[in-house]
Rosetta silent file (secondary structure, phi, psi, omega in degrees, C-alpha in Angstrom):
SEQUENCE: MSTLKGMGLKALRLRNWAAPPFDPHRIDAVVLSHGHLDHSGYLPLLVKRGFRGPIHCTSGTADLIGVVLRDSAHLHEEDARRANRYAYSKHHPALPLFTREDADAALRRVQAHAYGEWFAATSATRALFRRAGHILGSATVEL
SCORE:     score description
SCORE:     0.000 S_00000001
   1 L     0.000  131.422  174.873   94.257   -8.641   63.898 S_00000001
   2 L  -129.637  143.752  128.948   90.925  -10.712   62.211 S_00000001
   3 L  -162.577  154.454 -177.029   87.483   -9.493   62.982 S_00000001
   4 L   -75.185  127.393  154.259   84.182  -10.335   61.783 S_00000001
   5 L  -102.756  120.741   95.614   80.678   -8.038   60.699 S_00000001
   6 L   115.233  140.981  151.959   78.402   -9.612   61.691 S_00000001
   7 L  -147.164  104.008 -172.247   77.738  -13.879   62.154 S_00000001
   8 L   -85.302  143.856  164.206   74.323  -14.900   61.004 S_00000001
   9 L   -88.427  113.441 -153.402   72.550  -17.584   60.508 S_00000001
  10 L   -48.222  156.596 -176.732   72.150  -19.205   56.945 S_00000001
  11 L   -88.313  -30.642 -171.405   68.760  -19.514   55.606 S_00000001
  12 L  -102.439  100.970 -175.855   69.857  -23.647   54.147 S_00000001
  13 L   -62.124  -73.211 -171.422   69.351  -24.680   57.540 S_00000001
  14 H   -44.731  -35.325  152.057   72.059  -27.555   57.121 S_00000001
  15 H   -28.422  -36.950 -177.793   74.581  -25.167   56.831 S_00000001
  16 H   -61.071  -36.055  158.473   74.295  -23.866   59.825 S_00000001
  17 H   -42.364  -64.335  174.188   75.279  -27.011   61.130 S_00000001
  18 L   -42.997  154.422 -172.641   78.752  -27.169   59.414 S_00000001
  19 L   -83.234  140.029  176.188   82.126  -26.002   61.097 S_00000001
  20 L   -65.773  174.914 -178.518   82.835  -22.025   59.783 S_00000001
  21 L   -93.153   20.820  174.415   85.303  -21.789   57.286 S_00000001
  22 L  -132.796  175.555  160.155   87.488  -20.365   59.692 S_00000001
  23 L  -110.924  115.609 -169.535   88.765  -20.799   63.091 S_00000001
  24 H   -37.486  -26.488  148.417   87.132  -18.908   66.078 S_00000001
  25 H   -25.021  -47.956 -162.626   90.601  -19.046   68.076 S_00000001
  26 H   -80.336  -33.704 -155.093   91.529  -16.617   65.394 S_00000001
  27 L   -91.134  111.036 -164.715   88.980  -14.024   65.642 S_00000001
  28 L   -72.364  -38.547 -179.882   89.919  -11.235   67.715 S_00000001
  29 L  -168.388  137.214 -142.676   86.349   -9.550   67.580 S_00000001
  30 E  -128.925  137.194 -144.938   82.849   -9.362   65.892 S_00000001
  31 E  -131.717  104.900 -173.465   81.695   -6.007   65.301 S_00000001
  32 L  -117.053  104.717  156.673   77.639   -6.454   64.573 S_00000001
  33 L   -20.634  -65.257 -157.253   75.493   -4.240   62.626 S_00000001
  34 L  -163.026  178.732 -130.990   72.049   -5.164   63.780 S_00000001
  35 L  -143.441  -18.166  152.890   70.281   -7.864   65.848 S_00000001
  36 L   -21.970  120.147  154.901   68.433   -9.758   62.483 S_00000001
  37 L   -70.967    5.805  172.313   69.251  -13.476   62.862 S_00000001
  38 L   -96.759   -3.021 -167.093   70.540  -13.690   59.666 S_00000001
  39 L  -121.090  -40.027 -170.636   73.216  -11.102   60.972 S_00000001
  40 L  -133.948    2.451  176.812   73.739  -12.527   64.801 S_00000001
  41 L   -43.068  -51.046  168.510   72.131  -15.949   64.668 S_00000001
  42 L   -76.331   18.644 -142.503   75.655  -17.507   64.764 S_00000001
  43 L  -104.182  -44.244 -171.975   76.897  -15.880   67.285 S_00000001
  44 H   -65.377  -26.318  172.676   76.424  -18.654   70.697 S_00000001
  45 H   -69.238  -28.915 -175.686   77.806  -21.230   67.788 S_00000001
  46 H   -60.593  -71.723  174.473   80.651  -18.935   67.600 S_00000001
  47 H   -46.814  -29.684  158.085   81.519  -18.612   71.063 S_00000001
  48 H   -67.018  -78.593 -168.726   80.935  -22.543   71.379 S_00000001
  49 H   -42.166  -27.540 -175.296   83.420  -23.042   68.935 S_00000001
  50 L   159.296  -47.810  150.352   85.944  -21.293   70.581 S_00000001
  51 L     9.017  133.038 -176.259   85.366  -17.215   69.701 S_00000001
  52 L  -154.199    1.108  177.451   86.489  -15.615   72.880 S_00000001
  53 L   -90.283 -176.400  169.558   86.541  -11.484   71.978 S_00000001
  54 L   -61.400  158.711  177.047   84.133   -9.134   72.133 S_00000001
  55 E  -116.020  104.285  174.212   80.868   -8.617   70.351 S_00000001
  56 E   -88.062  124.842 -179.858   80.652   -5.101   69.551 S_00000001
  57 L  -160.475 -161.397 -176.687   77.353   -3.477   68.474 S_00000001
  58 L   -97.121  170.958 -177.551   74.935   -0.474   69.910 S_00000001
  59 H   -55.107  -28.101 -174.567   72.903   -0.249   73.152 S_00000001
  60 H   -90.179  -32.200  174.858   69.533   -1.078   70.992 S_00000001
  61 H   -78.109   -5.599 -165.411   71.124   -4.004   69.431 S_00000001
  62 H  -106.119  -17.122  161.060   72.501   -5.475   72.256 S_00000001
  63 H   -69.368 -103.404 -153.734   68.942   -5.011   73.889 S_00000001
  64 H   -26.058  -25.546  129.164   67.411   -6.594   71.032 S_00000001
  65 H   -17.423  -70.797 -173.941   70.116   -9.455   70.785 S_00000001
  66 H   -42.596  -49.918 -160.839   69.130  -10.664   74.608 S_00000001
  67 H  -108.039   -9.163  178.027   65.721  -11.615   73.565 S_00000001
  68 H   -59.638  -53.247 -160.930   66.578  -12.778   69.418 S_00000001
  69 H   -65.174  -70.379  178.106   69.584  -15.122   70.822 S_00000001
  70 H   -54.017  -30.982  174.275   67.269  -16.602   73.458 S_00000001
  71 H   -82.975  -12.805 -179.234   64.218  -16.646   71.702 S_00000001
  72 H   -98.699  -44.780  175.491   65.800  -18.648   69.055 S_00000001
  73 H   -38.481  -59.985 -154.936   68.047  -21.091   71.652 S_00000001
  74 H   -80.891  -13.464  175.112   64.576  -21.850   72.934 S_00000001
  75 H   -83.530  -23.021 -140.260   62.695  -22.871   69.318 S_00000001
  76 H  -109.590    2.971 -178.183   65.905  -24.941   68.837 S_00000001
  77 H   -92.946  -49.405  171.808   65.470  -26.456   71.825 S_00000001
  78 H   -67.613  -10.116  178.093   61.809  -27.135   71.757 S_00000001
  79 H  -105.262  -28.493 -177.922   62.232  -28.836   68.103 S_00000001
  80 H   -77.908  -72.212 -175.015   65.063  -31.201   69.151 S_00000001
  81 H   -25.573  -74.526  148.609   62.695  -32.444   71.918 S_00000001
  82 H   -16.779  -46.340  152.864   59.815  -32.624   69.766 S_00000001
  83 H   -22.268 -100.558 -170.879   62.492  -34.525   67.686 S_00000001
  84 H   -52.244  -63.919 -167.286   63.742  -37.187   70.081 S_00000001
  85 H   -57.094  -33.648  174.176   59.970  -37.463   71.345 S_00000001
  86 L   -93.730   15.087 -176.984   57.884  -38.016   68.489 S_00000001
  87 L    62.026   62.049  150.061   61.318  -40.090   66.452 S_00000001
  88 L  -122.129   28.588  178.473   61.671  -38.056   63.475 S_00000001
  89 L  -109.590  139.956  157.583   65.417  -36.786   63.208 S_00000001
  90 L   -51.873  -18.229  162.800   67.674  -38.842   61.564 S_00000001
  91 L  -108.323  137.617 -162.405   69.905  -38.472   64.586 S_00000001
  92 L  -109.314   98.387   11.733   69.796  -40.219   67.652 S_00000001
  93 L   -87.920  167.803  143.875   69.175  -37.845   69.980 S_00000001
  94 L   -49.340  133.134  132.775   68.288  -34.508   68.090 S_00000001
  95 L  -110.928 -175.096 -166.792   70.112  -32.008   69.368 S_00000001
  96 L   -98.772  132.000  155.196   69.405  -27.964   69.564 S_00000001
  97 L   -39.447  -54.973  171.085   71.686  -26.278   66.810 S_00000001
  98 L  -145.495  143.966  136.084   72.829  -23.957   69.840 S_00000001
  99 L   -49.899  136.167 -169.798   71.288  -23.616   73.833 S_00000001
 100 H   -69.381   -6.458  168.341   70.190  -20.954   75.919 S_00000001
 101 H   -58.360  -66.027 -141.112   73.431  -21.971   78.181 S_00000001
 102 H   -82.926  -25.615 -170.604   75.377  -20.842   74.408 S_00000001
 103 H   -79.269  -30.230  150.388   73.526  -18.024   73.804 S_00000001
 104 H   -23.575  -75.849 -110.247   73.818  -16.831   77.310 S_00000001
 105 H  -114.046  -29.147  161.590   77.206  -17.313   77.047 S_00000001
 106 L  -103.882    8.586  173.582   77.916  -15.059   73.830 S_00000001
 107 L   -94.249  -10.789  168.196   75.312  -12.547   75.337 S_00000001
 108 L   -67.249  -28.500 -172.121   78.248  -12.276   78.481 S_00000001
 109 L   -90.093  -25.653  146.458   80.882  -10.860   75.522 S_00000001
 110 L    15.624  109.707  149.368   78.277   -8.073   74.449 S_00000001
 111 E  -122.298  109.433  158.443   79.936   -4.527   74.450 S_00000001
 112 L   -36.799  174.567  143.957   77.869   -1.632   73.857 S_00000001
 113 L  -174.384  152.608  167.478   78.821    1.721   72.376 S_00000001
 114 L   -51.040  152.757  152.024   77.180    4.933   71.788 S_00000001
 115 E   -98.256  166.843 -168.359   76.826    5.890   67.975 S_00000001
 116 L    66.904    1.532 -175.890   79.200    8.175   66.824 S_00000001
 117 L  -127.682  143.579  174.280   81.891    7.923   69.064 S_00000001
 118 L   -55.564  138.416  164.691   85.203    5.769   68.233 S_00000001
 119 E  -135.246  172.266  153.251   86.016    2.786   70.025 S_00000001
 120 E   -83.501  105.416  154.922   88.819   -0.020   69.510 S_00000001
 121 L   -40.715  -64.960  164.721   87.622   -2.835   68.140 S_00000001
 122 L  -139.958 -176.236 -175.819   90.721   -4.548   68.862 S_00000001
 123 L   -48.303  -24.013 -167.003   94.133   -3.624   69.570 S_00000001
 124 L  -132.414    8.852  156.247   94.832   -2.323   66.092 S_00000001
 125 L  -101.714  138.116  169.022   91.397   -1.548   64.773 S_00000001
 126 E  -101.036  128.245 -156.788   88.808    1.428   65.243 S_00000001
 127 E  -161.994  145.992 -154.282   85.266    1.373   64.540 S_00000001
 128 L  -135.083  132.510 -172.759   82.719    3.794   64.741 S_00000001
 129 E   -80.728  160.804  175.740   78.654    3.213   64.555 S_00000001
 130 E  -140.792  167.319 -160.088   76.508    5.725   62.592 S_00000001
 131 E   -73.458  137.913  151.829   72.695    5.840   62.960 S_00000001
 132 L  -106.230  -21.538 -177.190   70.773    3.338   59.793 S_00000001
 133 L   106.899  -28.707 -168.887   67.594    3.414   60.079 S_00000001
 134 L   -66.627  -72.104  158.361   66.785   -0.299   59.253 S_00000001
 135 L  -119.415 -158.590 -166.916   65.748   -1.496   62.878 S_00000001
 136 L   -66.297  129.413  173.979   66.080   -0.468   66.409 S_00000001
 137 L    85.364  -14.527  153.609   69.511   -0.177   67.051 S_00000001
 138 L   -22.416  139.386  165.076   70.751   -0.649   63.540 S_00000001
 139 E  -179.784  157.623  174.220   73.850    1.088   62.172 S_00000001
 140 E   -68.587  169.479  172.587   76.329    1.516   59.484 S_00000001
 141 E  -127.004  124.570  149.311   80.254    0.544   60.635 S_00000001
 142 L  -101.715  141.854 -177.956   83.117    2.524   59.771 S_00000001
 143 L  -121.977    0.000    0.000   86.564    0.764   60.617 S_00000001
C-alpha cells in the first residue's frame, strides 16, 4: 500500500510540468494536512495522470481546497489564453498546467474527516487528524 502525504505545486514552475517520480496509478491514497497550494496544488495533475484513490483531509481543508484549486485552475487557463493571444509562449498552443475540469475531478476524490477520529486511509493504513492551528482546517497527521 502506498500513501502520499500531500501533493503540492513547486515554487520552481518548470518542475510542475514534469511527471512525478512515481506512477500515480500505484498510489492508494493521499492524506492532506492542509490546503495551501504547496501541499494541495498538484492534486489535479495527480488525478489527471492516473491517481484513482481517495484524498483524505479535514472538512475545513476540503472547503478551502474547493476554492484554492478552482482559482488556481482559472489562473492557469487565463495565463494560457493570454500567452496564445499575445504569442509569447514557446509552446504552440500554450496550455494550462491544469484546468477547472481537472480541479473538479480531484475534488470529487476528497473524503473529509473530523479531528480526533481514526479512519482507514487505505486497507492497510489508519490515520488520525489532530488540530494544527496553521490555517483553516490544518492538521497534524498520525498514521
